[in-house]
mmCIF file of C-alpha atoms and ligand atoms in Angstrom:
data_model
loop_
_atom_site.group_PDB
_atom_site.id
_atom_site.type_symbol
_atom_site.label_atom_id
_atom_site.label_comp_id
_atom_site.label_asym_id
_atom_site.label_seq_id
_atom_site.Cartn_x
_atom_site.Cartn_y
_atom_site.Cartn_z
ATOM 1 C CA UNK A 1 0.000 0.000 0.000
ATOM 2 C CA UNK A 2 1.419 3.443 -0.894
ATOM 3 C CA UNK A 3 2.227 5.690 2.070
ATOM 4 C CA UNK A 4 -0.727 7.801 3.224
ATOM 5 C CA UNK A 5 -0.272 11.410 4.292
ATOM 6 C CA UNK A 6 -2.406 13.041 7.002
ATOM 7 C CA UNK A 7 -4.226 15.101 4.379
ATOM 8 C CA UNK A 8 -4.960 12.076 2.204
ATOM 9 C CA UNK A 9 -6.138 10.165 5.272
ATOM 10 C CA UNK A 10 -8.545 12.940 6.309
ATOM 11 C CA UNK A 11 -9.825 13.120 2.743
ATOM 12 C CA UNK A 12 -10.455 9.383 2.900
ATOM 13 C CA UNK A 13 -12.433 9.956 6.130
ATOM 14 C CA UNK A 14 -14.652 12.175 3.944
ATOM 15 C CA UNK A 15 -13.641 15.238 5.923
ATOM 16 C CA UNK A 16 -12.797 17.153 2.763
ATOM 17 C CA UNK A 17 -16.266 16.680 1.298
ATOM 18 C CA UNK A 18 -18.263 16.799 4.564
ATOM 19 C CA UNK A 19 -16.405 19.468 6.462
ATOM 20 C CA UNK A 20 -13.516 21.164 4.646
ATOM 21 C CA UNK A 21 -13.442 23.809 7.389
ATOM 22 C CA UNK A 22 -12.772 21.200 10.080
ATOM 23 C CA UNK A 23 -10.139 19.639 7.857
ATOM 24 C CA UNK A 24 -8.402 23.003 7.520
ATOM 25 C CA UNK A 25 -8.334 23.424 11.329
ATOM 26 C CA UNK A 26 -6.821 19.948 11.786
ATOM 27 C CA UNK A 27 -4.188 20.624 9.137
ATOM 28 C CA UNK A 28 -3.410 23.930 10.861
ATOM 29 C CA UNK A 29 -2.888 22.113 14.161
ATOM 30 C CA UNK A 30 -0.581 19.621 12.442
ATOM 31 C CA UNK A 31 1.407 22.539 11.051
ATOM 32 C CA UNK A 32 1.656 24.113 14.532
ATOM 33 C CA UNK A 33 2.836 20.831 16.022
ATOM 34 C CA UNK A 34 5.550 20.649 13.386
ATOM 35 C CA UNK A 35 6.719 24.134 14.383
ATOM 36 C CA UNK A 36 6.689 23.191 18.075
ATOM 37 C CA UNK A 37 8.630 19.993 17.299
ATOM 38 C CA UNK A 38 11.260 22.170 15.636
ATOM 39 C CA UNK A 39 11.510 24.465 18.671
ATOM 40 C CA UNK A 40 11.659 21.514 21.085
ATOM 41 C CA UNK A 41 14.325 19.940 18.863
ATOM 42 C CA UNK A 42 16.593 22.970 19.153
ATOM 43 C CA UNK A 43 17.115 21.918 22.759
ATOM 44 C CA UNK A 44 19.588 24.042 24.633
ATOM 45 C CA UNK A 45 21.076 25.508 21.432
ATOM 46 C CA UNK A 46 18.701 28.460 21.311
ATOM 47 C CA UNK A 47 18.274 28.774 25.057
ATOM 48 C CA UNK A 48 14.677 27.493 24.825
ATOM 49 C CA UNK A 49 14.729 25.185 27.807
ATOM 50 C CA UNK A 50 14.591 27.375 30.883
ATOM 51 C CA UNK A 51 11.885 29.082 32.946
ATOM 52 C CA UNK A 52 10.383 32.363 31.819
ATOM 53 C CA UNK A 53 10.269 33.552 35.402
ATOM 54 C CA UNK A 54 6.488 33.825 35.282
ATOM 55 C CA UNK A 55 3.633 31.775 36.709
ATOM 56 C CA UNK A 56 0.625 30.846 34.578
ATOM 57 C CA UNK A 57 -2.952 31.022 35.837
ATOM 58 C CA UNK A 58 -2.527 27.556 37.372
ATOM 59 C CA UNK A 59 0.292 28.835 39.584
ATOM 60 C CA UNK A 60 2.867 26.799 37.635
ATOM 61 C CA UNK A 61 6.262 28.071 36.480
ATOM 62 C CA UNK A 62 6.098 28.749 32.766
ATOM 63 C CA UNK A 63 8.935 27.421 30.657
ATOM 64 C CA UNK A 64 10.136 29.348 27.630
ATOM 65 C CA UNK A 65 8.809 26.517 25.467
ATOM 66 C CA UNK A 66 5.364 26.706 27.127
ATOM 67 C CA UNK A 67 5.125 30.315 25.999
ATOM 68 C CA UNK A 68 6.574 29.694 22.526
ATOM 69 C CA UNK A 69 4.235 26.773 21.932
ATOM 70 C CA UNK A 70 1.272 28.826 23.069
ATOM 71 C CA UNK A 71 2.222 31.590 20.662
ATOM 72 C CA UNK A 72 2.485 29.114 17.798
ATOM 73 C CA UNK A 73 -1.081 27.935 18.491
ATOM 74 C CA UNK A 74 -2.341 31.526 18.756
ATOM 75 C CA UNK A 75 -0.823 32.345 15.378
ATOM 76 C CA UNK A 76 -2.508 29.320 13.807
ATOM 77 C CA UNK A 77 -5.836 30.392 15.269
ATOM 78 C CA UNK A 78 -5.510 34.009 14.141
ATOM 79 C CA UNK A 79 -4.697 32.889 10.613
ATOM 80 C CA UNK A 80 -7.449 30.271 10.307
ATOM 81 C CA UNK A 81 -10.826 31.762 9.332
ATOM 82 C CA UNK A 82 -12.662 28.746 10.727
ATOM 83 C CA UNK A 83 -11.588 29.271 14.338
ATOM 84 C CA UNK A 84 -13.827 31.659 16.263
ATOM 85 C CA UNK A 85 -11.905 31.401 19.521
ATOM 86 C CA UNK A 86 -9.346 29.496 21.527
ATOM 87 C CA UNK A 87 -8.599 28.620 25.135
ATOM 88 C CA UNK A 88 -5.272 27.419 26.471
ATOM 89 C CA UNK A 89 -3.681 26.153 29.666
ATOM 90 C CA UNK A 90 -1.329 29.104 29.422
ATOM 91 C CA UNK A 91 -4.011 31.828 29.182
ATOM 92 C CA UNK A 92 -6.333 32.827 31.991
ATOM 93 C CA UNK A 93 -9.198 33.676 29.645
ATOM 94 C CA UNK A 94 -10.397 32.436 26.296
ATOM 95 C CA UNK A 95 -9.294 34.423 23.281
ATOM 96 C CA UNK A 96 -12.238 35.370 21.102
ATOM 97 C CA UNK A 97 -11.689 36.622 17.570
ATOM 98 C CA UNK A 98 -14.425 39.159 17.227
ATOM 99 C CA UNK A 99 -15.515 39.600 13.655
ATOM 100 C CA UNK A 100 -14.544 36.060 12.645
ATOM 101 C CA UNK A 101 -17.408 33.805 11.641
ATOM 102 C CA UNK A 102 -15.625 30.498 12.243
ATOM 103 C CA UNK A 103 -17.632 27.444 13.264
ATOM 104 C CA UNK A 104 -15.027 25.973 15.606
ATOM 105 C CA UNK A 105 -13.389 26.514 18.980
ATOM 106 C CA UNK A 106 -9.981 25.110 19.856
ATOM 107 C CA UNK A 107 -8.854 24.271 23.395
ATOM 108 C CA UNK A 108 -5.314 23.094 24.011
ATOM 109 C CA UNK A 109 -2.404 22.378 26.299
ATOM 110 C CA UNK A 110 0.380 23.765 24.106
ATOM 111 C CA UNK A 111 3.150 21.887 25.885
ATOM 112 C CA UNK A 112 2.321 19.032 28.196
ATOM 113 C CA UNK A 113 4.903 17.558 30.531
ATOM 114 C CA UNK A 114 6.984 20.708 30.337
ATOM 115 C CA UNK A 115 8.736 19.889 33.618
ATOM 116 C CA UNK A 116 10.547 17.338 31.424
ATOM 117 C CA UNK A 117 11.831 19.865 28.922
ATOM 118 C CA UNK A 118 15.251 20.520 30.402
ATOM 119 C CA UNK A 119 15.705 16.774 31.005
ATOM 120 C CA UNK A 120 15.378 16.093 27.267
ATOM 121 C CA UNK A 121 12.464 13.730 27.952
ATOM 122 C CA UNK A 122 9.250 13.469 25.964
ATOM 123 C CA UNK A 123 6.775 16.329 25.916
ATOM 124 C CA UNK A 124 3.683 16.875 23.822
ATOM 125 C CA UNK A 125 0.727 19.059 22.837
ATOM 126 C CA UNK A 126 -2.926 18.175 23.474
ATOM 127 C CA UNK A 127 -5.862 19.610 21.523
ATOM 128 C CA UNK A 128 -9.624 19.419 21.293
ATOM 129 C CA UNK A 129 -11.873 20.981 18.647
ATOM 130 C CA UNK A 130 -15.385 21.929 19.745
ATOM 131 C CA UNK A 131 -18.302 23.333 17.784
ATOM 132 C CA UNK A 132 -19.144 26.980 18.193
ATOM 133 C CA UNK A 133 -22.600 26.875 19.795
ATOM 134 C CA UNK A 134 -25.316 27.606 17.256
ATOM 135 C CA UNK A 135 -27.169 30.885 17.316
ATOM 136 C CA UNK A 136 -24.596 32.766 19.338
ATOM 137 C CA UNK A 137 -23.859 36.110 17.816
ATOM 138 C CA UNK A 138 -21.129 37.096 20.248
ATOM 139 C CA UNK A 139 -18.850 34.341 21.442
ATOM 140 C CA UNK A 140 -18.256 34.293 25.195
ATOM 141 C CA UNK A 141 -16.092 32.186 27.501
ATOM 142 C CA UNK A 142 -19.149 30.199 28.575
ATOM 143 C CA UNK A 143 -19.348 28.803 25.026
ATOM 144 C CA UNK A 144 -16.150 26.852 25.637
ATOM 145 C CA UNK A 145 -17.676 24.991 28.592
ATOM 146 C CA UNK A 146 -18.840 21.951 26.650
ATOM 147 C CA UNK A 147 -18.830 18.319 27.745
ATOM 148 C CA UNK A 148 -16.254 15.997 26.173
ATOM 149 C CA UNK A 149 -19.043 14.255 24.269
ATOM 150 C CA UNK A 150 -19.276 17.378 22.083
ATOM 151 C CA UNK A 151 -15.718 17.133 20.735
ATOM 152 C CA UNK A 152 -15.358 16.986 16.952
ATOM 153 C CA UNK A 153 -11.692 16.102 16.853
ATOM 154 C CA UNK A 154 -9.177 15.462 19.629
ATOM 155 C CA UNK A 155 -5.590 14.396 19.721
ATOM 156 C CA UNK A 156 -2.038 14.973 20.722
ATOM 157 C CA UNK A 157 1.398 15.485 19.268
ATOM 158 C CA UNK A 158 4.214 13.611 20.967
ATOM 159 C CA UNK A 159 7.682 15.096 20.653
ATOM 160 C CA UNK A 160 9.556 11.908 21.438
ATOM 161 C CA UNK A 161 12.211 9.877 19.685
ATOM 162 C CA UNK A 162 10.111 10.735 16.661
ATOM 163 C CA UNK A 163 7.317 13.290 16.373
ATOM 164 C CA UNK A 164 3.876 11.743 16.174
ATOM 165 C CA UNK A 165 0.370 13.061 15.751
ATOM 166 C CA UNK A 166 -2.406 10.839 17.115
ATOM 167 C CA UNK A 167 -6.015 11.855 16.621
ATOM 168 C CA UNK A 168 -9.658 10.906 16.440
ATOM 169 C CA UNK A 169 -12.624 12.416 14.660
ATOM 170 C CA UNK A 170 -14.906 9.778 16.153
ATOM 171 C CA UNK A 171 -13.900 7.083 13.663
ATOM 172 C CA UNK A 172 -11.267 5.320 15.753
ATOM 173 C CA UNK A 173 -7.745 6.451 16.590
ATOM 174 C CA UNK A 174 -4.964 6.828 14.058
ATOM 175 C CA UNK A 175 -1.315 7.721 14.498
ATOM 176 C CA UNK A 176 0.983 9.571 12.086
ATOM 177 C CA UNK A 177 4.750 9.949 12.230
ATOM 178 C CA UNK A 178 6.464 13.095 11.010
ATOM 179 C CA UNK A 179 8.734 12.389 8.082
ATOM 180 C CA UNK A 180 11.319 15.081 8.720
ATOM 181 C CA UNK A 181 12.607 14.823 5.143
ATOM 182 C CA UNK A 182 9.289 15.628 3.464
ATOM 183 C CA UNK A 183 7.691 17.497 6.384
ATOM 184 C CA UNK A 184 4.585 15.277 6.062
ATOM 185 C CA UNK A 185 2.803 13.359 8.801
ATOM 186 C CA UNK A 186 2.520 9.811 7.445
ATOM 187 C CA UNK A 187 0.016 7.214 8.617
ATOM 188 C CA UNK A 188 2.082 4.685 10.588
ATOM 189 C CA UNK A 189 -0.344 3.521 13.314
ATOM 190 C CA UNK A 190 -3.767 2.951 11.721
ATOM 191 C CA UNK A 191 -6.671 1.892 13.946
ATOM 192 C CA UNK A 192 -4.931 2.043 17.328
ATOM 193 C CA UNK A 193 -6.687 -0.145 19.933
ATOM 194 C CA UNK A 194 -5.876 -0.543 23.596
ATOM 195 C CA UNK A 195 -5.160 -4.187 24.434
ATOM 196 C CA UNK A 196 -7.291 -5.586 27.230
ATOM 197 C CA UNK A 197 -4.722 -7.806 28.860
ATOM 198 C CA UNK A 198 -1.777 -5.833 30.205
ATOM 199 C CA UNK A 199 -0.008 -5.631 33.517
ATOM 200 C CA UNK A 200 1.205 -2.057 33.644
ATOM 201 C CA UNK A 201 0.067 0.912 35.710
ATOM 202 C CA UNK A 202 1.127 4.560 35.733
ATOM 203 C CA UNK A 203 0.550 6.702 38.798
ATOM 204 C CA UNK A 204 2.661 9.117 40.835
ATOM 205 C CA UNK A 205 3.399 6.763 43.742
ATOM 206 C CA UNK A 206 4.817 9.585 45.862
ATOM 207 C CA UNK A 207 1.218 10.734 46.426
ATOM 208 C CA UNK A 208 0.140 7.334 47.725
ATOM 209 C CA UNK A 209 -0.673 8.378 51.285
ATOM 210 C CA UNK A 210 -3.052 11.076 50.017
ATOM 211 C CA UNK A 211 -5.185 8.850 47.747
ATOM 212 C CA UNK A 212 -8.741 7.791 48.450
ATOM 213 C CA UNK A 213 -9.355 4.180 49.638
ATOM 214 C CA UNK A 214 -10.557 2.765 46.268
ATOM 215 C CA UNK A 215 -7.326 3.814 44.532
ATOM 216 C CA UNK A 216 -5.261 2.610 47.495
ATOM 217 C CA UNK A 217 -6.895 -0.764 47.131
ATOM 218 C CA UNK A 218 -6.459 -0.992 43.357
ATOM 219 C CA UNK A 219 -2.748 -0.109 43.498
ATOM 220 C CA UNK A 220 -2.105 -2.304 46.567
ATOM 221 C CA UNK A 221 -3.503 -5.236 44.620
ATOM 222 C CA UNK A 222 -1.341 -4.447 41.579
ATOM 223 C CA UNK A 223 1.761 -4.185 43.761
ATOM 224 C CA UNK A 224 0.913 -7.466 45.541
ATOM 225 C CA UNK A 225 1.386 -9.046 42.097
ATOM 226 C CA UNK A 226 1.290 -12.806 41.677
ATOM 227 C CA UNK A 227 0.884 -13.256 45.449
ATOM 228 C CA UNK A 228 -2.197 -11.006 45.615
ATOM 229 C CA UNK A 229 -5.810 -11.178 44.401
ATOM 230 C CA UNK A 230 -4.844 -10.222 40.826
ATOM 231 C CA UNK A 231 -2.659 -13.317 40.581
ATOM 232 C CA UNK A 232 -0.137 -11.661 38.260
ATOM 233 C CA UNK A 233 2.829 -9.313 38.522
ATOM 234 C CA UNK A 234 2.486 -5.703 37.410
ATOM 235 C CA UNK A 235 5.028 -3.255 36.046
ATOM 236 C CA UNK A 236 5.002 0.484 36.830
ATOM 237 C CA UNK A 237 5.877 3.521 34.693
ATOM 238 C CA UNK A 238 5.699 7.279 35.373
ATOM 239 C CA UNK A 239 7.005 9.677 32.745
ATOM 240 C CA UNK A 240 5.279 12.743 34.260
ATOM 241 C CA UNK A 241 4.137 13.680 30.767
ATOM 242 C CA UNK A 242 0.518 12.745 30.135
ATOM 243 C CA UNK A 243 1.004 12.623 26.371
ATOM 244 C CA UNK A 244 3.767 10.041 26.702
ATOM 245 C CA UNK A 245 1.700 8.021 29.212
ATOM 246 C CA UNK A 246 -1.375 7.978 26.966
ATOM 247 C CA UNK A 247 0.737 7.040 23.976
ATOM 248 C CA UNK A 248 2.084 4.084 25.948
ATOM 249 C CA UNK A 249 -1.482 3.042 26.795
ATOM 250 C CA UNK A 250 -2.421 3.085 23.116
ATOM 251 C CA UNK A 251 0.681 1.156 22.096
ATOM 252 C CA UNK A 252 0.897 -1.468 24.847
ATOM 253 C CA UNK A 253 -2.031 -1.059 27.208
ATOM 254 C CA UNK A 254 -2.355 -0.539 30.943
ATOM 255 C CA UNK A 255 -3.835 2.271 33.049
ATOM 256 C CA UNK A 256 -2.924 5.870 33.723
ATOM 257 C CA UNK A 257 -4.275 7.386 36.932
ATOM 258 C CA UNK A 258 -4.170 10.880 38.320
ATOM 259 C CA UNK A 259 -6.738 10.418 41.062
ATOM 260 C CA UNK A 260 -8.124 12.813 43.586
ATOM 261 C CA UNK A 261 -5.972 13.114 46.649
ATOM 262 C CA UNK A 262 -6.516 14.778 49.968
ATOM 263 C CA UNK A 263 -4.364 17.761 48.955
ATOM 264 C CA UNK A 264 -5.902 18.422 45.520
ATOM 265 C CA UNK A 265 -9.457 17.644 46.596
ATOM 266 C CA UNK A 266 -10.401 21.284 47.005
ATOM 267 C CA UNK A 267 -9.214 21.924 43.451
ATOM 268 C CA UNK A 268 -11.045 18.879 42.039
ATOM 269 C CA UNK A 269 -7.891 17.028 41.008
ATOM 270 C CA UNK A 270 -4.604 17.663 39.206
ATOM 271 C CA UNK A 271 -5.321 17.491 35.484
ATOM 272 C CA UNK A 272 -7.503 19.906 33.567
ATOM 273 C CA UNK A 273 -10.828 18.770 32.135
ATOM 274 C CA UNK A 274 -11.141 20.715 28.894
ATOM 275 C CA UNK A 275 -7.685 20.395 27.365
ATOM 276 C CA UNK A 276 -6.149 17.346 29.087
ATOM 277 C CA UNK A 277 -8.790 14.920 30.384
ATOM 278 C CA UNK A 278 -11.459 15.248 27.687
ATOM 279 C CA UNK A 279 -9.302 14.907 24.571
ATOM 280 C CA UNK A 280 -7.324 12.026 26.094
ATOM 281 C CA UNK A 281 -10.525 10.463 27.406
ATOM 282 C CA UNK A 282 -12.149 10.478 23.990
ATOM 283 C CA UNK A 283 -9.037 8.972 22.388
ATOM 284 C CA UNK A 284 -9.102 6.175 24.960
ATOM 285 C CA UNK A 285 -12.784 5.482 24.360
ATOM 286 C CA UNK A 286 -12.259 5.515 20.618
ATOM 287 C CA UNK A 287 -9.455 2.985 21.072
ATOM 288 C CA UNK A 288 -11.761 0.622 22.979
ATOM 289 C CA UNK A 289 -10.781 1.695 26.504
ATOM 290 C CA UNK A 290 -12.528 3.746 29.165
ATOM 291 C CA UNK A 291 -12.088 7.177 30.715
ATOM 292 C CA UNK A 292 -13.531 7.919 34.149
ATOM 293 C CA UNK A 293 -13.138 10.038 37.252
ATOM 294 C CA UNK A 294 -13.639 7.024 39.491
ATOM 295 C CA UNK A 295 -17.345 7.641 39.855
ATOM 296 C CA UNK A 296 -18.425 8.565 36.365
ATOM 297 C CA UNK A 297 -17.597 8.833 32.703
ATOM 298 C CA UNK A 298 -15.224 11.736 32.114
ATOM 299 C CA UNK A 299 -16.763 12.872 28.860
ATOM 300 C CA UNK A 300 -20.168 13.506 30.413
ATOM 301 C CA UNK A 301 -19.011 16.114 32.912
ATOM 302 C CA UNK A 302 -20.584 19.508 32.215
ATOM 303 C CA UNK A 303 -17.690 21.940 32.723
ATOM 304 C CA UNK A 304 -18.191 24.933 34.956
ATOM 305 C CA UNK A 305 -14.826 26.630 34.472
ATOM 306 C CA UNK A 306 -12.199 26.893 31.758
ATOM 307 C CA UNK A 307 -9.355 25.547 33.891
ATOM 308 C CA UNK A 308 -11.458 23.101 35.901
ATOM 309 C CA UNK A 309 -9.529 20.115 37.262
ATOM 310 C CA UNK A 310 -10.748 16.528 37.505
ATOM 311 C CA UNK A 311 -9.550 13.142 38.736
ATOM 312 C CA UNK A 312 -8.472 11.100 35.699
ATOM 313 C CA UNK A 313 -8.482 7.342 35.162
ATOM 314 C CA UNK A 314 -7.703 6.157 31.647
ATOM 315 C CA UNK A 315 -7.017 2.717 30.322
ATOM 316 C CA UNK A 316 -8.114 -0.740 29.369
ATOM 317 C CA UNK A 317 -11.828 -1.285 29.864
ATOM 318 C CA UNK A 318 -11.427 -4.153 32.339
ATOM 319 C CA UNK A 319 -9.088 -2.159 34.592
ATOM 320 C CA UNK A 320 -11.214 0.996 34.667
ATOM 321 C CA UNK A 321 -14.320 -1.087 35.329
ATOM 322 C CA UNK A 322 -12.547 -2.687 38.284
ATOM 323 C CA UNK A 323 -11.626 0.768 39.607
ATOM 324 C CA UNK A 324 -15.203 1.967 39.161
ATOM 325 C CA UNK A 325 -16.476 -1.063 41.048
ATOM 326 C CA UNK A 326 -14.124 -0.284 43.950
ATOM 327 C CA UNK A 327 -15.385 3.308 44.024
ATOM 328 C CA UNK A 328 -19.015 2.315 44.087
ATOM 329 C CA UNK A 329 -18.272 0.053 47.037
ATOM 330 C CA UNK A 330 -18.548 3.234 49.085
ATOM 331 C CA UNK A 331 -16.332 6.039 49.827
ATOM 332 C CA UNK A 332 -18.758 8.855 50.320
ATOM 333 C CA UNK A 333 -15.944 11.403 50.557
ATOM 334 C CA UNK A 334 -14.400 10.533 47.174
HETATM 335 P P1 LIG B 401 1.696 20.388 32.207
HETATM 336 O O1 LIG B 401 3.157 20.228 31.917
HETATM 337 O O2 LIG B 401 0.902 20.734 30.979
HETATM 338 O O3 LIG B 401 1.396 21.307 33.369
HETATM 339 O O4 LIG B 401 1.097 18.969 32.601
HETATM 340 C C1 LIG B 401 1.802 18.120 33.443
HETATM 341 C C2 LIG B 401 0.870 17.076 33.939
HETATM 342 C C3 LIG B 401 0.838 15.808 33.132
HETATM 343 O O5 LIG B 401 1.471 15.827 31.924
HETATM 344 C C4 LIG B 401 1.491 14.768 34.000
HETATM 345 O O6 LIG B 401 0.773 13.597 33.941
HETATM 346 C C5 LIG B 401 1.444 15.359 35.371
HETATM 347 O O7 LIG B 401 1.287 16.732 35.223
HETATM 348 C C6 LIG B 401 2.709 15.082 36.134
HETATM 349 O O8 LIG B 401 2.436 15.229 37.454
HETATM 350 P P2 LIG B 401 3.508 15.072 38.641
HETATM 351 O O9 LIG B 401 4.146 16.415 38.749
HETATM 352 O O10 LIG B 401 2.678 14.687 39.816
HETATM 353 O O11 LIG B 401 4.466 13.995 38.249
HETATM 354 MN MN1 LIG B 402 -0.498 19.190 30.647
HETATM 355 MN MN1 LIG B 403 1.165 22.384 29.562
#
């Protein structure tokens, strides 16, 4: 079979005939991710790897690359007539392009895992395209507060040993690798599915004493391995870069958990709903897995704030169902 470019693939998904505007937004995102990959690839040569000396709205130190990546996305959005507004992890408020009649909104985490940047470990970008609500003459921030079930396209770019773009438009999950010679994203991972039978979990174990009892139980049983109720040994990974963790789930299965803990409870969790949990959650569902908070399906949460945080449990269906069953066993505080 001849190699298939991202554009050709999206045309084959009938996006060109059904929704050329959506296709143009996706191609714009791919272009932005290529630019970010180039900046990330410069490493220390251009002095891109340090802190800016500023905190973002989340109270996190911004890295130079966080800001550069955000600017690359803003430029894409300004230039694309189909985008009416954007919201980003790095901006307190949504950016609305008054006077533009675009049908789409874009929410994104321009650089995920940026604490890994100066370690030369994998980082990524996460994006979610939402419809502009019908009938709205003036776009307002409230219009971005849509449940994950409303997403039209979601995905991530992984700046790893190679640069990959992995996305869904609701027709499964497909992965593309950047051919640096031609500058094209080529289809290399068609129809990604999460395997059901794996023995790998990803969680920040240093938070263990703060977790709720259902998560304590699930992880205790994994760690007990072949001698415990699961009857098999588990392996653990923690990259501290959600994009890399989700990519591992799609390639070789397992679970990724960032649960509620007693310190983040007041905030609702660690990861952000609109531009981290929802796009990754939809990818997982589209790959045959599940995405939950512990008590409910992630994608059904009606957001109440742009930077809202949620507990996140992503992975193979059987594992997430087990976690959900432990939660429903009763922990009224969770
Ligand atoms: P970001 O760099 O966009 O702020 O996101 C980092 C997130 C996520 O990628 C990762 O899973 C998690 O933070 C890492 O958390 P710890 O600091 O607890 O390892
Ligand atoms: Mn992130
Ligand atoms: Mn980020």
